[in-house]
Amino acid sequence: MKSVTLKDVARVSGVSVPTVSRVLNGGGHVSEETRRRIHQAAEQLDFRPNALAQSFALGRSFTVGVLAQKASGNFSAPVITGIIDELSTRDIAVLVYDDEDDPHARPQNLRTLQARKVDGIIVVGDGTDTPFPSISSLFHTPVVHAFGVSDSPRDTCLLPDDRKAGRLVAEHLLAQGRERIAHVTAMPHSRAVQDRLAGFTARLDEEGRTLVLPPLFGDWTTPWGYRAGHELADRAGEFDAVFCANDYIAIGMARALERRGLRVPDDVALVGYDNWSKYSGSPDRFLTSVDPHLEVLGRSAALSLLGTTRDAGIVLQDCELVPGVSSGALSPEEWEWASVR
């Protein structure tokens, strides 16, 4: 099948080839009617511009580099998926360079990106606790960080709004009638830990409530949740709800509590963070959890990169509480129905 050319679009729209080229590349001083006619002709003919010729004409590569701390990481993967989905709709190719959590790999990846002359770079982290050295001075193209922070306050860094997440959990548990609430979390120096805790306790304070026990600090794993669950079970009756800083902790917590004879959610309501069930391929609605919408964060990072201006510093992205059985928001019957649909 013969490919459609600029000449074909020009013939159908009744203008010159240079005019078609300028308009389809986003320029051209023409009337809105002419612009509409050219785009209509291109759509009618299913015109696909030659990317190589277009890039030479505009001095652009139509590629964006993604520099990932760990591309296969739990957090990196959905962010990168969102970036690719957004840029692909704009015919922009994505080149992913993976540090594989090895800091020694980054210099080579940076040299490769410089050689490729990409139109922009999105640095994707696998967490927000350790700032990365800024790379903006190494490139003449824009740089945006997603789910990771730069050590430069001038860089744009998109992160989930963890303070809002904590507030959402507090509001939800209070609305469920829970008044004696505990918190099990990870390392105290973690940015995510501090932000989720700050939002959570601030919202409780607004309602005249406080945590009934000091927060339990550990790590992000299911075994830690299990150990903390046994520790809390020794004080059964002092608490009726637990906000767990992530879903892994919440899963371990649920196992320990039920092993000690405490029913979830009848005796103890649980809420986690991450909403990992949506990545499992099964619509499991057992665990109430906060969804940071990492794929949306990736899309937002792509749009920020393509924008003409970017906000310096931390740019917070919205999150959502997804109700489940573990907090009493869904009945077991609703959970079973959701799981088989």
Coordinates of C-alpha atoms in Angstrom, one line a residue:
M1 CA 0.0 0.0 0.0
K2 CA 1.4 3.4 -1.0
S3 CA 2.1 5.6 2.0
V4 CA 0.3 9.0 2.3
T5 CA 2.6 12.0 1.8
L6 CA 2.5 15.7 2.6
K7 CA 1.8 16.2 -1.1
D8 CA -1.4 14.2 -0.7
V9 CA -2.6 16.2 2.3
A10 CA -1.8 19.4 0.4
R11 CA -3.8 18.3 -2.6
V12 CA -6.9 17.4 -0.5
S13 CA -6.7 20.5 1.7
G14 CA -6.0 22.9 -1.2
V15 CA -2.8 24.4 0.1
S16 CA 0.9 24.2 -0.5
V17 CA 3.2 21.4 0.8
P18 CA 5.2 23.8 2.9
T19 CA 2.1 25.2 4.5
V20 CA 0.9 21.6 5.4
S21 CA 4.3 20.8 6.9
R22 CA 4.4 24.0 9.1
V23 CA 0.8 23.5 10.3
L24 CA 1.2 19.7 11.1
N25 CA 4.4 20.6 13.0
G26 CA 2.6 23.0 15.2
G27 CA 3.5 26.3 13.4
G28 CA 2.4 28.3 10.4
H29 CA 0.6 31.6 10.3
V30 CA -2.7 30.6 8.7
S31 CA -6.3 31.1 9.4
E32 CA -8.2 28.8 11.7
E33 CA -10.2 27.5 8.8
T34 CA -7.1 26.6 6.8
R35 CA -5.6 24.9 9.9
R36 CA -8.8 22.9 10.4
R37 CA -8.9 21.9 6.8
I38 CA -5.3 20.6 6.9
H39 CA -5.9 18.6 10.0
Q40 CA -9.1 17.2 8.6
A41 CA -7.4 16.1 5.4
A42 CA -4.6 14.5 7.4
E43 CA -7.1 12.6 9.5
Q44 CA -9.1 11.6 6.5
L45 CA -6.0 10.2 4.7
D46 CA -4.7 8.6 7.9
F47 CA -1.4 10.6 7.3
R48 CA 1.5 9.5 9.5
P49 CA 4.5 11.8 9.3
N50 CA 8.0 10.4 8.8
A51 CA 9.4 10.7 12.3
L52 CA 13.0 10.9 11.1
A53 CA 12.3 13.7 8.5
Q54 CA 10.2 15.5 11.1
S55 CA 12.9 15.4 13.7
F56 CA 15.5 16.7 11.3
A57 CA 13.2 19.5 10.3
L58 CA 12.4 20.6 13.8
G59 CA 15.8 19.8 15.4
R60 CA 14.1 17.4 17.8
S61 CA 14.5 13.6 18.3
F62 CA 10.9 12.9 19.4
T63 CA 12.3 10.7 22.1
V64 CA 12.3 11.1 25.9
G65 CA 14.8 9.4 28.1
V66 CA 13.6 7.7 31.3
L67 CA 16.4 7.2 33.8
A68 CA 15.2 4.7 36.4
Q69 CA 16.7 3.9 39.8
K70 CA 15.2 0.4 39.4
A71 CA 12.8 -0.1 36.5
S72 CA 11.4 -3.4 37.8
G73 CA 10.8 -2.0 41.3
N74 CA 7.3 -2.1 42.8
F75 CA 6.9 1.7 42.5
S76 CA 9.0 2.4 39.4
A77 CA 7.1 0.0 37.1
P78 CA 3.7 1.6 37.3
V79 CA 5.2 5.1 37.0
I80 CA 7.1 4.1 33.9
T81 CA 4.0 2.5 32.4
G82 CA 2.1 5.8 32.9
I83 CA 4.9 7.8 31.3
I84 CA 5.0 5.5 28.2
D85 CA 1.2 5.5 27.9
E86 CA 1.0 9.3 27.9
L87 CA 3.9 9.9 25.6
S88 CA 2.9 7.2 23.1
T89 CA -0.4 9.0 22.5
R90 CA 1.8 11.9 21.2
D91 CA 4.0 9.8 19.0
I92 CA 7.0 10.3 21.3
A93 CA 9.3 7.3 21.8
V94 CA 10.6 6.4 25.3
L95 CA 14.1 5.1 25.9
V96 CA 14.5 3.5 29.4
Y97 CA 17.9 3.4 31.0
D98 CA 17.9 1.3 34.2
D99 CA 20.4 1.8 37.0
E100 CA 19.2 -1.5 38.5
D101 CA 19.7 0.0 41.9
D102 CA 23.4 0.2 41.3
P103 CA 24.7 3.7 41.7
H104 CA 27.8 2.9 39.6
A105 CA 25.5 2.3 36.6
R106 CA 24.2 5.9 36.5
P107 CA 27.3 7.6 35.0
Q108 CA 27.3 5.3 32.0
N109 CA 23.5 5.8 31.6
L110 CA 24.0 9.6 31.7
R111 CA 26.6 9.5 29.0
T112 CA 24.4 7.4 26.8
L113 CA 21.5 9.8 27.3
Q114 CA 23.7 12.7 26.4
A115 CA 24.8 11.0 23.2
R116 CA 21.2 10.2 22.2
K117 CA 20.2 13.9 22.4
V118 CA 16.8 13.2 23.8
D119 CA 14.2 16.0 24.0
G120 CA 13.8 15.6 27.8
I121 CA 14.5 13.3 30.7
I122 CA 12.3 11.8 33.5
V123 CA 14.2 10.5 36.4
V124 CA 12.1 7.7 38.1
G125 CA 12.9 6.8 41.7
D126 CA 11.9 3.7 43.6
G127 CA 11.2 5.7 46.8
T128 CA 11.5 9.2 48.2
D129 CA 13.9 8.7 51.1
T130 CA 17.2 9.4 49.5
P131 CA 17.6 12.5 47.2
F132 CA 19.5 12.0 44.0
P133 CA 22.2 14.4 42.8
S134 CA 20.6 16.8 40.3
I135 CA 21.4 16.1 36.6
S136 CA 19.7 19.2 35.2
S137 CA 23.1 21.0 34.6
L138 CA 24.3 18.1 32.4
F139 CA 21.5 18.6 29.8
H140 CA 20.1 21.4 27.7
T141 CA 16.7 19.7 27.7
P142 CA 14.1 19.7 30.6
V143 CA 14.4 17.2 33.5
V144 CA 11.6 16.0 35.7
H145 CA 11.7 13.7 38.7
A146 CA 8.9 11.2 39.4
F147 CA 8.5 9.2 42.6
G148 CA 12.0 10.4 43.7
V149 CA 13.5 13.6 44.8
S150 CA 16.4 15.7 43.6
D151 CA 18.9 17.4 45.9
S152 CA 18.3 20.6 44.0
P153 CA 15.3 22.7 45.0
R154 CA 15.1 24.0 41.5
D155 CA 14.2 20.6 40.0
T156 CA 10.6 19.5 39.6
C157 CA 9.8 16.4 41.6
L158 CA 6.3 14.7 41.5
L159 CA 5.4 12.7 44.6
P160 CA 2.2 11.2 46.0
D161 CA 0.5 13.4 48.6
D162 CA 1.3 11.2 51.6
R163 CA 0.0 13.8 54.1
K164 CA -3.4 13.7 52.4
A165 CA -3.2 9.9 52.5
G166 CA -2.9 10.0 56.3
R167 CA -5.8 12.4 56.5
L168 CA -8.0 10.2 54.3
V169 CA -7.3 7.1 56.6
A170 CA -8.1 9.0 59.8
E171 CA -11.3 10.3 58.3
H172 CA -12.3 6.8 57.1
L173 CA -11.6 5.1 60.4
L174 CA -13.4 7.7 62.4
A175 CA -16.4 7.5 60.0
Q176 CA -16.4 3.7 60.7
G177 CA -16.9 4.5 64.4
R178 CA -13.3 3.5 65.4
E179 CA -12.0 5.6 68.3
R180 CA -9.0 3.7 69.7
I181 CA -6.6 3.8 66.8
A182 CA -3.0 2.6 66.6
H183 CA -0.3 3.1 63.9
V184 CA 2.3 0.6 62.6
T185 CA 4.8 2.0 60.2
A186 CA 8.4 1.7 58.9
M187 CA 11.7 3.5 59.5
P188 CA 11.2 6.8 61.4
H189 CA 13.7 8.7 59.1
S190 CA 11.6 7.9 56.0
R191 CA 9.9 10.8 54.3
A192 CA 6.9 8.7 53.5
V193 CA 6.6 7.5 57.1
Q194 CA 6.8 11.0 58.5
D195 CA 4.3 12.5 56.0
R196 CA 1.7 9.8 56.4
L197 CA 2.0 9.9 60.2
A198 CA 1.8 13.8 60.2
G199 CA -1.4 13.9 58.0
F200 CA -2.9 11.1 60.1
T201 CA -2.3 12.6 63.5
A202 CA -3.2 16.1 62.3
R203 CA -6.7 14.9 61.2
L204 CA -7.2 12.9 64.4
D205 CA -6.3 16.0 66.4
E206 CA -8.8 18.1 64.5
E207 CA -11.5 15.7 65.8
G208 CA -10.1 15.8 69.4
R209 CA -8.5 12.3 69.0
T210 CA -5.0 11.0 69.5
L211 CA -3.3 7.7 68.9
V212 CA -4.0 5.3 71.8
L213 CA -0.5 3.9 71.6
P214 CA 2.9 5.3 70.4
P215 CA 3.5 4.4 66.7
L216 CA 5.4 1.2 66.2
F217 CA 8.4 1.7 63.9
G218 CA 10.0 -1.1 61.9
D219 CA 10.3 -1.7 58.1
W220 CA 8.1 -2.1 55.1
T221 CA 7.8 -5.9 55.1
T222 CA 5.1 -8.5 55.9
P223 CA 7.2 -10.1 58.6
W224 CA 7.4 -6.8 60.4
G225 CA 3.6 -6.4 60.2
Y226 CA 3.3 -9.9 61.6
R227 CA 5.6 -9.2 64.5
A228 CA 3.9 -5.9 65.2
G229 CA 0.5 -7.7 65.1
H230 CA 1.6 -10.0 67.9
E231 CA 3.0 -7.1 69.9
L232 CA -0.4 -5.2 69.6
A233 CA -2.3 -8.4 70.4
D234 CA -0.7 -8.4 73.8
R235 CA -2.7 -5.2 74.4
A236 CA -6.0 -6.4 73.0
G237 CA -8.9 -4.2 74.1
E238 CA -6.8 -1.0 74.0
F239 CA -7.3 -0.5 70.3
D240 CA -10.0 -1.1 67.7
A241 CA -8.2 0.0 64.5
V242 CA -4.7 0.1 63.0
F243 CA -3.4 2.3 60.2
C244 CA -0.5 0.3 58.6
A245 CA 1.9 2.4 56.5
N246 CA 1.8 0.0 53.6
D247 CA -0.2 -3.1 52.4
Y248 CA 2.6 -5.5 53.2
I249 CA 2.6 -4.5 56.8
A250 CA -1.2 -4.7 56.9
I251 CA -1.2 -8.2 55.5
G252 CA 1.2 -9.4 58.1
M253 CA -0.8 -7.6 60.8
A254 CA -4.0 -9.3 59.7
R255 CA -2.4 -12.7 59.9
A256 CA -1.0 -12.1 63.4
L257 CA -4.2 -10.7 64.8
E258 CA -6.4 -13.5 63.5
R259 CA -3.9 -16.0 64.8
R260 CA -4.3 -14.4 68.2
G261 CA -8.1 -14.6 68.0
L262 CA -8.8 -11.0 67.0
R263 CA -11.2 -10.8 64.1
V264 CA -10.7 -8.3 61.2
P265 CA -12.6 -6.1 60.9
D266 CA -15.1 -7.0 63.7
D267 CA -12.5 -6.5 66.5
V268 CA -9.9 -4.5 64.7
A269 CA -10.2 -2.5 61.5
L270 CA -7.2 -2.3 59.3
V271 CA -6.2 0.2 56.6
G272 CA -3.0 -0.1 54.4
Y273 CA -1.4 2.0 51.7
D274 CA -0.4 1.2 48.1
N275 CA -3.6 -0.7 46.9
W276 CA -1.4 -3.5 45.5
S277 CA -4.4 -5.7 44.8
K278 CA -5.0 -3.8 41.5
Y279 CA -1.7 -5.1 40.2
S280 CA -2.4 -8.7 41.2
G281 CA -4.8 -9.4 38.3
S282 CA -7.5 -10.1 40.8
P283 CA -10.0 -7.5 42.0
D284 CA -9.4 -8.5 45.7
R285 CA -11.2 -6.0 47.8
F286 CA -10.3 -7.4 51.2
L287 CA -7.9 -4.8 52.2
T288 CA -8.9 -1.1 52.6
S289 CA -6.0 0.8 51.2
V290 CA -4.9 4.2 49.9
D291 CA -4.1 4.2 46.2
P292 CA -1.3 6.7 45.3
H293 CA -2.2 6.3 41.6
L294 CA 1.4 5.8 40.5
E295 CA 0.5 5.3 36.8
V296 CA -1.3 8.7 36.9
L297 CA 1.8 10.2 38.6
G298 CA 3.8 8.9 35.6
R299 CA 1.4 10.5 33.2
S300 CA 1.6 13.8 35.1
A301 CA 5.4 13.7 34.9
A302 CA 5.2 13.2 31.1
L303 CA 2.8 16.2 30.8
S304 CA 5.0 18.3 33.1
L305 CA 8.0 17.5 30.9
L306 CA 6.1 18.5 27.7
G307 CA 4.8 21.8 29.3
T308 CA 6.4 25.2 28.6
T309 CA 6.7 25.8 32.4
R310 CA 7.3 23.6 35.4
D311 CA 7.0 24.3 39.1
A312 CA 10.2 24.0 41.0
G313 CA 10.4 21.8 44.0
I314 CA 7.9 19.1 45.2
V315 CA 4.7 18.8 43.3
L316 CA 2.2 16.6 45.1
Q317 CA -0.2 14.3 43.2
D318 CA -3.6 13.2 44.5
C319 CA -4.4 9.9 46.1
E320 CA -7.6 8.0 46.9
L321 CA -8.8 5.7 49.7
V322 CA -10.2 2.4 48.2
P323 CA -12.6 0.8 50.6
G324 CA -12.4 -2.9 51.4
V325 CA -13.5 -5.5 54.0
S326 CA -10.6 -5.0 56.4
S327 CA -12.0 -1.7 57.7
G328 CA -15.7 -2.7 57.7
A329 CA -16.4 -0.6 54.6
L330 CA -17.4 -3.7 52.6
S331 CA -19.2 -6.7 53.9
P332 CA -17.7 -10.2 53.3
E333 CA -20.5 -10.9 50.8
E334 CA -19.6 -7.8 48.8
W335 CA -16.0 -8.8 48.9
E336 CA -16.8 -12.3 47.6
W337 CA -18.9 -10.8 44.8
A338 CA -16.2 -8.4 43.8
S339 CA -13.6 -11.2 43.7
V340 CA -15.6 -13.4 41.3
R341 CA -16.8 -10.7 38.9

